[in-house]
Tab-separated table of C-alpha atoms and ligand atoms in Angstrom:
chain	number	residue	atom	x	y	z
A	252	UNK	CA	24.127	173.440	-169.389
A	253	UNK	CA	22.066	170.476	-169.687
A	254	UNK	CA	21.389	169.373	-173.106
A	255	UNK	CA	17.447	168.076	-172.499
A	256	UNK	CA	16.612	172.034	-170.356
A	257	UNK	CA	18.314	173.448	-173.592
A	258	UNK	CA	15.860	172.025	-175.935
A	259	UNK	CA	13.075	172.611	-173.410
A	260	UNK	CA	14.114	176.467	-173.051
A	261	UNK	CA	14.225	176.577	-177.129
A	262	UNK	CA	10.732	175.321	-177.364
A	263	UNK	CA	9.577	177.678	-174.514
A	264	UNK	CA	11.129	180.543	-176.771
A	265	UNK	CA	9.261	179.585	-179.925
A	266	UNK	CA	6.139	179.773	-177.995
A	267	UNK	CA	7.047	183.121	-176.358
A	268	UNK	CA	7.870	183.961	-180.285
A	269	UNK	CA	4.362	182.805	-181.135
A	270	UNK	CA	2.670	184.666	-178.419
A	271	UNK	CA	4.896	187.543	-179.394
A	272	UNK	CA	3.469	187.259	-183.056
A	273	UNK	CA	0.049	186.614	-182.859
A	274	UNK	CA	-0.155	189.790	-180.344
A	275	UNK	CA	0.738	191.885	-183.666
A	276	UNK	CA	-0.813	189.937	-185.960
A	277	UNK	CA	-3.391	187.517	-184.189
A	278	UNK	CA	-3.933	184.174	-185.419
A	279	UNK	CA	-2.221	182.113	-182.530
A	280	UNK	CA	-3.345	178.832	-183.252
A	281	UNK	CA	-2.085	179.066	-186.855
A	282	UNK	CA	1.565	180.253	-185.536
A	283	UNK	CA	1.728	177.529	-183.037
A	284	UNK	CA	0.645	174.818	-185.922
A	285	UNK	CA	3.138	176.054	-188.213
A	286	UNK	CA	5.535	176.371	-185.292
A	287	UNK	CA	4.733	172.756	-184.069
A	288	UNK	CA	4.998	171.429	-187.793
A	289	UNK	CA	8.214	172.647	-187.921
A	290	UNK	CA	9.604	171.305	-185.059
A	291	UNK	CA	8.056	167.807	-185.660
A	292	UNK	CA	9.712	167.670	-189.425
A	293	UNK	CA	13.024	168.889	-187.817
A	294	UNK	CA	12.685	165.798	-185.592
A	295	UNK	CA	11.712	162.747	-188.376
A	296	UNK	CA	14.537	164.368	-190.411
A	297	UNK	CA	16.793	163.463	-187.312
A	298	UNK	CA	15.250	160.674	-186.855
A	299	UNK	CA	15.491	159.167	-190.011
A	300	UNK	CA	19.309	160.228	-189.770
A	301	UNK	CA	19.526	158.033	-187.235
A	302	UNK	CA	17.977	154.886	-188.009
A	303	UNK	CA	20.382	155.548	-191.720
A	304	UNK	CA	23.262	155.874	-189.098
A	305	UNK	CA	22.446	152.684	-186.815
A	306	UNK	CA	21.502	150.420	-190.137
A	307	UNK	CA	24.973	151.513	-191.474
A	308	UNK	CA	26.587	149.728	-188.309
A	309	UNK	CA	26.834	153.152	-186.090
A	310	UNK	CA	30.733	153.337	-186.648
A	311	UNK	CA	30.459	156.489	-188.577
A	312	UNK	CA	31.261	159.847	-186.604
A	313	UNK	CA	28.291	161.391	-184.814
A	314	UNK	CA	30.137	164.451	-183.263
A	315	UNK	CA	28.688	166.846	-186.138
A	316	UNK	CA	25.155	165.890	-183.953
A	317	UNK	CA	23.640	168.985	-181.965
A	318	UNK	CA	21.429	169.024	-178.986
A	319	UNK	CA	20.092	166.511	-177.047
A	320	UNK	CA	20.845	163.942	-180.126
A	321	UNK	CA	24.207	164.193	-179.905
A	322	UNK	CA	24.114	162.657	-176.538
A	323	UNK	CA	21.753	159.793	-177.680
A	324	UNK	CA	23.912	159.173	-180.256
A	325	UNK	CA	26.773	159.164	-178.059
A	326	UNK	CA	25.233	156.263	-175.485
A	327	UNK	CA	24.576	154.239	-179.106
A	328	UNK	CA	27.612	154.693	-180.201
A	329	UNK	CA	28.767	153.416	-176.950
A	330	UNK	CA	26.358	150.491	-176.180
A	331	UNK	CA	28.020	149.344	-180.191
A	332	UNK	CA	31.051	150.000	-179.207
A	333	UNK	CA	31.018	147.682	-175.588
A	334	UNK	CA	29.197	145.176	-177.849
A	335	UNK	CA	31.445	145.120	-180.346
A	336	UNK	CA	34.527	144.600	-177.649
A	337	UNK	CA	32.785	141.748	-176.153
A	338	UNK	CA	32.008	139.937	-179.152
A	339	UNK	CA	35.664	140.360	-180.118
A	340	UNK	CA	36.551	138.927	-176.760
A	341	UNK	CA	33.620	136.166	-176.685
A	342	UNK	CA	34.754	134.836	-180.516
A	343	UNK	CA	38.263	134.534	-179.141
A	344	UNK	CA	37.558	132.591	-175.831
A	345	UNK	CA	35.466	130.510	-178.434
A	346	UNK	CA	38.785	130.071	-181.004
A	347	UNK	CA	40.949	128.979	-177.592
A	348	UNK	CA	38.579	126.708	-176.789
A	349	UNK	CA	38.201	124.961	-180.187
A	350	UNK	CA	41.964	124.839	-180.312
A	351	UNK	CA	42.233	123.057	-177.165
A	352	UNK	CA	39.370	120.855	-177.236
A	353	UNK	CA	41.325	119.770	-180.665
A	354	UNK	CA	44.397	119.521	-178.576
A	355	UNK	CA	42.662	116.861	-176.374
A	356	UNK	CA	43.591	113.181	-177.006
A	357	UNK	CA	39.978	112.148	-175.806
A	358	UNK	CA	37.042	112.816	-178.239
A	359	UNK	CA	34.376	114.840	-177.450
A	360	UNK	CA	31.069	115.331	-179.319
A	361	UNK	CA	28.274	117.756	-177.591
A	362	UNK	CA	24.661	115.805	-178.407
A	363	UNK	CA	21.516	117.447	-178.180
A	364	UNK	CA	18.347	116.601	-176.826
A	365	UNK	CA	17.637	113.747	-179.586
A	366	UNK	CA	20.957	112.591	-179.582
A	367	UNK	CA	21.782	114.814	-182.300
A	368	UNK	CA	25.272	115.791	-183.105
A	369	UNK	CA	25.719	119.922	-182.128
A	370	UNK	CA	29.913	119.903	-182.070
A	371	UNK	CA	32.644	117.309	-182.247
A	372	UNK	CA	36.367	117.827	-181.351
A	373	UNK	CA	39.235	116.954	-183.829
A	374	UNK	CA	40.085	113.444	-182.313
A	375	UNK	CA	36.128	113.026	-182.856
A	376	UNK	CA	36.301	112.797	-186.056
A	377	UNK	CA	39.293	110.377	-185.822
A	378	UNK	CA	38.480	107.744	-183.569
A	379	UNK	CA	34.549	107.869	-183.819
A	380	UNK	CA	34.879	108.550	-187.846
A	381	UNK	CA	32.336	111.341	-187.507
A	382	UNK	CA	32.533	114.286	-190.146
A	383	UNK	CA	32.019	117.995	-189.897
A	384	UNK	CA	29.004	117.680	-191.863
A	385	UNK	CA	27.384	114.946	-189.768
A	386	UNK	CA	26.381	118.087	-187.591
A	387	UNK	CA	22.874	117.507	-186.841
A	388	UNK	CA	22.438	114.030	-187.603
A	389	UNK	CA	21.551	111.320	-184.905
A	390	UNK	CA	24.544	109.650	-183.350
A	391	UNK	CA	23.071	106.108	-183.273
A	392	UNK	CA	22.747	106.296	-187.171
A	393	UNK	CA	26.155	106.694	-187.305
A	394	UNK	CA	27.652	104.616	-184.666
A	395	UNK	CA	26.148	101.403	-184.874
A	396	UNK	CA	27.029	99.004	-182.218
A	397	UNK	CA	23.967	98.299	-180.786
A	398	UNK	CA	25.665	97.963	-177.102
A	399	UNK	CA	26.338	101.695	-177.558
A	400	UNK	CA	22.485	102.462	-179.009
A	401	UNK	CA	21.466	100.574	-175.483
A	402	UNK	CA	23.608	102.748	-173.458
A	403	UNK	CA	22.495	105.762	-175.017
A	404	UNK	CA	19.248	105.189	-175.018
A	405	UNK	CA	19.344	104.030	-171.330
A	406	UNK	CA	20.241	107.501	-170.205
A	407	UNK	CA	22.192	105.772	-167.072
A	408	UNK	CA	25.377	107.253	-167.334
A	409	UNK	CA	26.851	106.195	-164.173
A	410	UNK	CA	28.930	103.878	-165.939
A	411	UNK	CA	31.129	103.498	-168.517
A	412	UNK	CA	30.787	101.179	-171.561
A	413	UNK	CA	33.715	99.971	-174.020
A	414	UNK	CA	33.257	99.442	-177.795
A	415	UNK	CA	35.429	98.825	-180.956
A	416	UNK	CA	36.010	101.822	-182.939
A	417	UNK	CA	34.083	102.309	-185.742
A	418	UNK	CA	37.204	103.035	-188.063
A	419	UNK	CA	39.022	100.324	-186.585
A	420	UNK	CA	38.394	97.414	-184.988
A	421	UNK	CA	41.260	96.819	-183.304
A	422	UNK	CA	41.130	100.027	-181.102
A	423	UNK	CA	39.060	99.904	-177.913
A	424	UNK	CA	37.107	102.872	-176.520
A	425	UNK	CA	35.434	103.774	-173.837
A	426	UNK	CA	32.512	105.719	-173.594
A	427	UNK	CA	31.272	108.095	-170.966
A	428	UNK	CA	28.028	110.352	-171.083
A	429	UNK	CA	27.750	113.665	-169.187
A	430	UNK	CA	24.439	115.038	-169.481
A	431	UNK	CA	24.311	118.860	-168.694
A	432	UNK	CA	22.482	122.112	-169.235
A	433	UNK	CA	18.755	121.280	-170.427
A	434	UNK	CA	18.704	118.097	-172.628
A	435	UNK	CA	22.278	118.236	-173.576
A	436	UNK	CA	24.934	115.470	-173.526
A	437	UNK	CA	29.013	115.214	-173.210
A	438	UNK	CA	29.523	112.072	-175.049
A	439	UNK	CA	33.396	111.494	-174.405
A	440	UNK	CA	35.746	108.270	-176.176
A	441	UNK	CA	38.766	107.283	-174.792
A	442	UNK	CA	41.576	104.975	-176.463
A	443	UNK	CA	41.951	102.121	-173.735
A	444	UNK	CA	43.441	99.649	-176.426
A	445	UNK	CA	46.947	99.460	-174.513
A	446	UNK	CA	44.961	98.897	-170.782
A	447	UNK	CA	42.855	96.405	-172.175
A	448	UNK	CA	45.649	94.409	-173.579
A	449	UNK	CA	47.303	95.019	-170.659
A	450	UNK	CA	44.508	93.361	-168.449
A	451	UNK	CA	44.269	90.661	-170.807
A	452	UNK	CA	47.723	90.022	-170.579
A	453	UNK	CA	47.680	89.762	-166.937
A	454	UNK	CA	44.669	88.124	-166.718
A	455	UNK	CA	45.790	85.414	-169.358
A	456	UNK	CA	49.437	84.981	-167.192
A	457	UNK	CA	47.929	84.741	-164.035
A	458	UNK	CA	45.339	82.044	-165.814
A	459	UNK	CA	47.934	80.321	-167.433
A	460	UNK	CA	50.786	80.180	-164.350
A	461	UNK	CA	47.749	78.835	-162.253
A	462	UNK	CA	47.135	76.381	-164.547
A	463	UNK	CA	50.547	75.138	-165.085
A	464	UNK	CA	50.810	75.103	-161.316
A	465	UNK	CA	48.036	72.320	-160.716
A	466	UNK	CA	49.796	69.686	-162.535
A	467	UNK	CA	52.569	69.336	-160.398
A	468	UNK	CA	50.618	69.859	-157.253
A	469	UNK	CA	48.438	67.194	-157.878
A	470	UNK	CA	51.502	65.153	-158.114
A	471	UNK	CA	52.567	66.447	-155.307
A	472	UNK	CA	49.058	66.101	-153.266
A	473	UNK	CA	49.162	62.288	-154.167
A	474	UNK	CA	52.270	61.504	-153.169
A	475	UNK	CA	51.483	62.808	-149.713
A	476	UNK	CA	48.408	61.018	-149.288
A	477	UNK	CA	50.168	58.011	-150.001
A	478	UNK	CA	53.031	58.333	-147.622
A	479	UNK	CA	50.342	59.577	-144.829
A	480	UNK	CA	48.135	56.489	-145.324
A	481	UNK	CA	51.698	54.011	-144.781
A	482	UNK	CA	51.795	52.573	-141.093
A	483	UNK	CA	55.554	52.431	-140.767
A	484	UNK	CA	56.451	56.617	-141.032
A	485	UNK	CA	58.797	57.547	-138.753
A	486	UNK	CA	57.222	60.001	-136.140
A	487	UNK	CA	59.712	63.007	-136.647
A	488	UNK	CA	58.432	63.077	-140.435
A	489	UNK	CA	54.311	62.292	-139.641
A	490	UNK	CA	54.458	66.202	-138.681
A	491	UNK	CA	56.354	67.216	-141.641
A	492	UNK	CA	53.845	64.894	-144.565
A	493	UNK	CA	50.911	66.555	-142.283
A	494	UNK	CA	52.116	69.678	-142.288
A	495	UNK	CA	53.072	69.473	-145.967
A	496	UNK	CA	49.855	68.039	-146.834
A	497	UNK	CA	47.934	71.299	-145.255
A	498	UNK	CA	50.367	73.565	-147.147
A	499	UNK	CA	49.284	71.963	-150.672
A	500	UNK	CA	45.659	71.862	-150.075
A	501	UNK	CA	45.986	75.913	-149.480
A	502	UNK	CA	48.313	76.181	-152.445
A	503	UNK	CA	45.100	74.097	-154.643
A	504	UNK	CA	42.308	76.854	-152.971
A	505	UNK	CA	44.546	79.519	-153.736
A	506	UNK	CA	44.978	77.875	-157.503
A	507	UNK	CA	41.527	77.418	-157.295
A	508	UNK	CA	40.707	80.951	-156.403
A	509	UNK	CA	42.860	82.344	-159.264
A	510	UNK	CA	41.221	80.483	-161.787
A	511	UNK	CA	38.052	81.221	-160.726
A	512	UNK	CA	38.923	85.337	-160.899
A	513	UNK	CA	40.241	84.721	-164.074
A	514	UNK	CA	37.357	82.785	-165.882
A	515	UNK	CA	35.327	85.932	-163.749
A	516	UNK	CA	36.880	88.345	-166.189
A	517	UNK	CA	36.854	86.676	-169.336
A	518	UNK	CA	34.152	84.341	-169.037
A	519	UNK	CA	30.497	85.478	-170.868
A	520	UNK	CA	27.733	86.087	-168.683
A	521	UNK	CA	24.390	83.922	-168.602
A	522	UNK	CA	20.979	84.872	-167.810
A	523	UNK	CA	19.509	81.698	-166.477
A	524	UNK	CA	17.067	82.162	-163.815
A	525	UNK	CA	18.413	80.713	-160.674
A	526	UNK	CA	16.003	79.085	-157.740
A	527	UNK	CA	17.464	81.161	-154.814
A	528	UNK	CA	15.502	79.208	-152.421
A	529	UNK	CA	17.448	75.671	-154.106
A	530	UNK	CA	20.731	77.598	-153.952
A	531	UNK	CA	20.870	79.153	-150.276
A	532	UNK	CA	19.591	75.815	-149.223
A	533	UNK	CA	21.922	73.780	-150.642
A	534	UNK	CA	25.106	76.529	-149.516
A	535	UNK	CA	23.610	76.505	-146.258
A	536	UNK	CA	23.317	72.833	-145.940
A	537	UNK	CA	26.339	71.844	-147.204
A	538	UNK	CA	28.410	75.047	-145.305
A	539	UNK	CA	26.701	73.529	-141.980
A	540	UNK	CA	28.317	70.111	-142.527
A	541	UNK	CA	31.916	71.521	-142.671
A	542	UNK	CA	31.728	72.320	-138.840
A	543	UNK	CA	32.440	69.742	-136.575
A	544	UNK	CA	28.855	68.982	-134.620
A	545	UNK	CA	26.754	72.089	-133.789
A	546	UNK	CA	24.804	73.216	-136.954
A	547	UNK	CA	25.041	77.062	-136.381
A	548	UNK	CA	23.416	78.331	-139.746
A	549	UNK	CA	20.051	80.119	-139.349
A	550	UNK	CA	18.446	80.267	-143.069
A	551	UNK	CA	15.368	82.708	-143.101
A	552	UNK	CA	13.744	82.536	-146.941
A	553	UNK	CA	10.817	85.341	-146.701
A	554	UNK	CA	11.312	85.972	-150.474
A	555	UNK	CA	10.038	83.546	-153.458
A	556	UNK	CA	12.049	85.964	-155.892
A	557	UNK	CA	14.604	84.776	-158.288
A	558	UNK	CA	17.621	86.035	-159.678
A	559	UNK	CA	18.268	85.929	-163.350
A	560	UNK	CA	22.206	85.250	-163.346
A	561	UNK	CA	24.554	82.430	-163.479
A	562	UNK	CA	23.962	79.721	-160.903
A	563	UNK	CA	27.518	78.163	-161.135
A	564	UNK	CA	28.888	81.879	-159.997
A	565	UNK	CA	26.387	83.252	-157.421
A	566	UNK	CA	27.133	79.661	-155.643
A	567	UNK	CA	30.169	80.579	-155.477
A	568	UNK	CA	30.136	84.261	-154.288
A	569	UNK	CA	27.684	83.103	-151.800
A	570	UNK	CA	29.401	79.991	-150.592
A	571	UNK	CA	32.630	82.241	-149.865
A	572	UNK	CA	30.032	84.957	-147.354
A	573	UNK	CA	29.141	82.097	-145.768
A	574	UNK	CA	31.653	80.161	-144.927
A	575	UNK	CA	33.426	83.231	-143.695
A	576	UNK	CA	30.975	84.276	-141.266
A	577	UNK	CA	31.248	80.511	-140.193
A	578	UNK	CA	34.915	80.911	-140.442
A	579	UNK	CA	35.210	84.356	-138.317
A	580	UNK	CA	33.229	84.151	-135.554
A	581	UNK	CA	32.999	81.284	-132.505
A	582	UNK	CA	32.115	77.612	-132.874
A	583	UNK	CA	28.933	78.012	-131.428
A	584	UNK	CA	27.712	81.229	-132.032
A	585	UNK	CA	24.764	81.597	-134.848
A	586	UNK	CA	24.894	82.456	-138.657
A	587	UNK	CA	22.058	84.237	-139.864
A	588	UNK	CA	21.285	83.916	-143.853
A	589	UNK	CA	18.097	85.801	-145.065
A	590	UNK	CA	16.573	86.088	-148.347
A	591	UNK	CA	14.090	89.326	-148.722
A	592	UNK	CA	12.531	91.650	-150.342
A	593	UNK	CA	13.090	95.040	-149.739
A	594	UNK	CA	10.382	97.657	-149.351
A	595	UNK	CA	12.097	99.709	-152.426
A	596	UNK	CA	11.733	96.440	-154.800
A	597	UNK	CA	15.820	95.293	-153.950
A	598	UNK	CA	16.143	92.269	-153.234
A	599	UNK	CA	18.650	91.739	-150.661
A	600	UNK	CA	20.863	88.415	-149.169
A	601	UNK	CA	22.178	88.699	-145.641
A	602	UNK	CA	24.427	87.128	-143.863
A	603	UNK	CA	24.655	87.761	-140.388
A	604	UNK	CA	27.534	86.864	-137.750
A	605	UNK	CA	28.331	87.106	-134.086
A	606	UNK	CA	32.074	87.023	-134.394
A	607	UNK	CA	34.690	89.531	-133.734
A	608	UNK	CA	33.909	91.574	-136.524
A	609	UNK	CA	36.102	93.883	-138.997
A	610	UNK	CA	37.908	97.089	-137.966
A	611	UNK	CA	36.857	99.963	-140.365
A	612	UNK	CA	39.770	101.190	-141.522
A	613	UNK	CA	39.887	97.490	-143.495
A	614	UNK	CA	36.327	97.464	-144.388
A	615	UNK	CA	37.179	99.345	-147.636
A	616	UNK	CA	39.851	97.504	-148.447
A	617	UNK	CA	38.292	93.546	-147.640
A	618	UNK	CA	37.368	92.950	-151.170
A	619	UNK	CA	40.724	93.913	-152.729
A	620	UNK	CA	42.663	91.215	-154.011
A	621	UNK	CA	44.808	89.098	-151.189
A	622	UNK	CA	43.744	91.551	-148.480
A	623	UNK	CA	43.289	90.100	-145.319
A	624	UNK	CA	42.709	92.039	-141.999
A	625	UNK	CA	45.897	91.768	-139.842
A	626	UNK	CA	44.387	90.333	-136.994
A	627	UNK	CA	43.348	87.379	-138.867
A	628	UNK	CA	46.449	86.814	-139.979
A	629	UNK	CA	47.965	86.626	-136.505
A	630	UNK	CA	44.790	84.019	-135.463
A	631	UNK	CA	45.805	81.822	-137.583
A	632	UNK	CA	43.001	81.953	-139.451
A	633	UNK	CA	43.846	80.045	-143.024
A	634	UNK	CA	42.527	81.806	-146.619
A	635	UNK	CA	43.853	82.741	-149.215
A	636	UNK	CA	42.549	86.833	-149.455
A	637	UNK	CA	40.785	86.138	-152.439
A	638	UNK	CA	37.172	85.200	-151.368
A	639	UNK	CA	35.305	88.826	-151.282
A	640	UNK	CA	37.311	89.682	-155.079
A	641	UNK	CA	35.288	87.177	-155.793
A	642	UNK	CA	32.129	88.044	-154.267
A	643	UNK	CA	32.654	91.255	-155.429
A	644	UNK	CA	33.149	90.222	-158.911
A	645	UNK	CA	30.196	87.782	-159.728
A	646	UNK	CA	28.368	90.797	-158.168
A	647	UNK	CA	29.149	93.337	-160.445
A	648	UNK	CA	28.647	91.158	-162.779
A	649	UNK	CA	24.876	90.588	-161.845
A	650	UNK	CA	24.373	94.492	-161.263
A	651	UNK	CA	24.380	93.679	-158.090
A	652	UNK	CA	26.080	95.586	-154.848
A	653	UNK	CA	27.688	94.106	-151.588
A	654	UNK	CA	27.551	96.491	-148.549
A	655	UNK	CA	29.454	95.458	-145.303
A	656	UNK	CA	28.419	97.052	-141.730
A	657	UNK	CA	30.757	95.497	-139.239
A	658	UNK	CA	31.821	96.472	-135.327
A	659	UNK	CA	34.440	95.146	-133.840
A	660	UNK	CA	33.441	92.783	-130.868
A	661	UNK	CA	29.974	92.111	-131.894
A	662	UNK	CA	30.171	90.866	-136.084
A	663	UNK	CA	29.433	91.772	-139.203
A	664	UNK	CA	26.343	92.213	-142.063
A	665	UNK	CA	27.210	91.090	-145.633
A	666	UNK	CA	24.444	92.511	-147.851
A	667	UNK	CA	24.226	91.437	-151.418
A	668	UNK	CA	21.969	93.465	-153.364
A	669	UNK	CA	20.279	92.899	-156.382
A	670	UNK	CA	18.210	95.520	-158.211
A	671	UNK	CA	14.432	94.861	-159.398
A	672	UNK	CA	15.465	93.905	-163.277
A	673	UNK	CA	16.993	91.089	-162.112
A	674	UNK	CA	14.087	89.287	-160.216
A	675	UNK	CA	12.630	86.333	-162.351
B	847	ADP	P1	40.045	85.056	-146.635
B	847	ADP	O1	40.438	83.921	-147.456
B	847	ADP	O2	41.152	85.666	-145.881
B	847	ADP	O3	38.839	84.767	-145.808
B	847	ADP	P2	38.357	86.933	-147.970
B	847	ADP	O4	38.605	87.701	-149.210
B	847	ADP	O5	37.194	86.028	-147.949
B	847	ADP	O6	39.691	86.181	-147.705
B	847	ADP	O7	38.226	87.951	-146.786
B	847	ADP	C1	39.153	89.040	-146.690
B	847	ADP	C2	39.294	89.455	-145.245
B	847	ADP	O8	38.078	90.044	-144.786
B	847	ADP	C3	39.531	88.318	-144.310
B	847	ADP	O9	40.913	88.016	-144.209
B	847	ADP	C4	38.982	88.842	-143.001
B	847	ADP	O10	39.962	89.660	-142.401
B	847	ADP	C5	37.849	89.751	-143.427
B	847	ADP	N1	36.526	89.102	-143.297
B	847	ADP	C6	35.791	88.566	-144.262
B	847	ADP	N2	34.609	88.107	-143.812
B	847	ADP	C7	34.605	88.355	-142.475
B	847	ADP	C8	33.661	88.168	-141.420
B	847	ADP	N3	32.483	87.578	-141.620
B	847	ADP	N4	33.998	88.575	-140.171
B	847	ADP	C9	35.176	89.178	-139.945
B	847	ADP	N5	36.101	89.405	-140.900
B	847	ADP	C10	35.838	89.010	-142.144
């Protein structure tokens, strides 16, 4: 039988009882009151039974528990006993993950909203020098350089930033931010010490080889021009001196080039503010003279903005978009350079050409280094590959973007974007 009709059919007997009674003895309202008083002292005594049992950890037995309360004790002792299961389970997924998150070679430190420390991971404490104890404290009190204050504080994370270690200086790390959840931050360090020497390394060979290499080809270069200017070469080796001559002057660009890419990754940047309107006139000007009698270059300057950069580079970068849009497209079709403002505050150069375009399966690859589309290559076209690294360089080094829409047949759109904090 149910246990809650059971209690209701032994408080319908008591009244019957009561009814019973008072019909020998009257007084019903006294029976009932006594009756009632009874019950309700039965029920704090259970009561209080219970809140002893559930402040005791409900673990002891409860079968000895009659009537309905043995079944509420039964669902507590349940609910206590699910809860107990899951925070068994819950504190072990929480030991695995500490033990792997100490496994990782990366550190890991969970910030919180004021870029407070909440956790840190074993290789944390390590390579960052941070201490179990420095839970709670602010992470820019601790780690000083004041690049990585900036970068915390900037709350871009899109990129990544590298730094010295702060227990060693001859470690480099770099630092990544993934913000999550509501305020919270994934602040992970990675050794890159062995990449970075790495890069240097290469970087410094290719720098010095390059180097090494103009020497001789200056030599070399002279030597030419001398026996091209002589009257009395024979004809059969006129060809051979020119064609020699043509082969040096693309070794020097590609020397050139090199060098250029190098100093790009080693040099440190400036910040002067550069007369755009001076510069693309100047590119544009002197870019027009190289061709041999139309002047195809249409310069459009609807923006008085500045950049704030390094002159001696952004000539560069743009020099190279120029001169291939002059380079890639016919003799006499136009070049269209415009300076401009965009309506989101970007300011954007564009270079415009009417030439034969690029095919998009090499559009993401034109900027890589010594890439050059296949059809060029079979035009005849001389370069050395290594123009758009550089464009692509000097840009990222001015925050700035390039962004190439081409078709094949009817030319190309070289964008180079610059974002509002670097107007001046
Ligand atoms: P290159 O010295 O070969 O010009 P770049 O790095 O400047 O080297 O350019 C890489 C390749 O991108 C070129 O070989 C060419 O295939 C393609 N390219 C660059 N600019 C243009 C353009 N304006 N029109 C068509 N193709 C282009």
């Amino acid at each position: 039988m149910d246990r809650w009709q059971r209690e209701i059919k032994i408080v319908l007997a008591l009244a019957f009882f009561a009814f019973l009674l008072s019909y020998f003895v009257g007084h019903l309202t006294g029976i009932l009151l006594v009756i009632s008083v009874i019950l309700l002292i039965r029920q704090s005594l259970v009561i209080n039974d219970l809140e002893r049992w559930l402040s005791r950890g409900a673990f002891r037995d409860y079968r000895d528990r009659k009537g309905i309360w043995s079944d509420i004790y039964y669902h507590l002792w349940k609910i206590k006993k699910t809860d107990k299961k899951r925070k068994k389970k819950l504190s072990r997924m929480i030991d695995q993950f500490r033990k792997s998150t100490d496994a990782l070679p990366d550190a890991a430190v969970v910030l919180g909203e004021h870029a407070q420390i909440e956790w840190t991971n074993k290789a944390a404490r390590e390579v960052l020098g941070l201490k179990k104890s420095d839970k709670g404290q602010r992470i820019p009190n601790l780690i000083r350089s004041p690049q990585f204050v900036q970068f915390l504080k900037g709350q871009d994370y899109g990129e990544k930033i590298c730094i010295p270690s702060p227990v060693n200086d001859n470690t480099i790390l770099q630092i990544s931010v993934v913000p999550y959840g509501v305020g919270l931050r994934l602040l992970l360090a990675q050794d890159v010490t062995q990449i970075k020497n790495m890069e240097r390394m290469r970087t410094d060979f290719v720098a010095n080889v390059s180097h090494e290499l103009r020497t001789p080809l200056t030599v070399l270069k002279g030597y030419l021009e001398t026996l091209l200017e002589m009257d009395d070469v024979p004809k059969g080796f006129l060809r051979s001196f020119q064609s020699m001559s043509m082969q040096t002057e693309r070794m020097q660009h590609l020397i050139d080039d090199l060098l250029l890419l190098a100093k790009l990754e080693t040099k440190a940047k400036k910040a002067e503010c550069v007369d755009m309107r001076d510069l693309l006139q100047q590119i544009c000007h002197e870019s027009d003279l190289l061709e041999k009698d139309e002047r195809r270059i249409e310069l459009n300057l609807q923006s008085q903005a500045n950049v704030r950069g390094d002159a001696q580079e952004l000539q560069s970068a743009f020099t190279n978009l120029v001169v291939n849009a002059l380079k890639y497209s016919p003799a006499t079709s136009p070049v269209k350079v415009s300076w401009y403002k965009r309506s989101d505050g970007v300011l954007c150069l564009e270079i415009e050409d009417f030439g034969e375009g690029i095919a998009a399966a090499d559009i993401p690859r034109i900027t890589e280094r010594f890439y050059r589309a296949e059809v060029k290559r079979n035009q005849k076209i001389t370069g050395t590959g290594l123009g758009l690294a550089i464009v692509k360089h000097v840009l990222v080094r001015h925050d700035a973007k390039l962004e190439v829409e081409s078709q094949l047949g009817k030319g190309s759109h070289f964008r180079c974007l610059f974002p509002q904090q670097r107007i001046c």
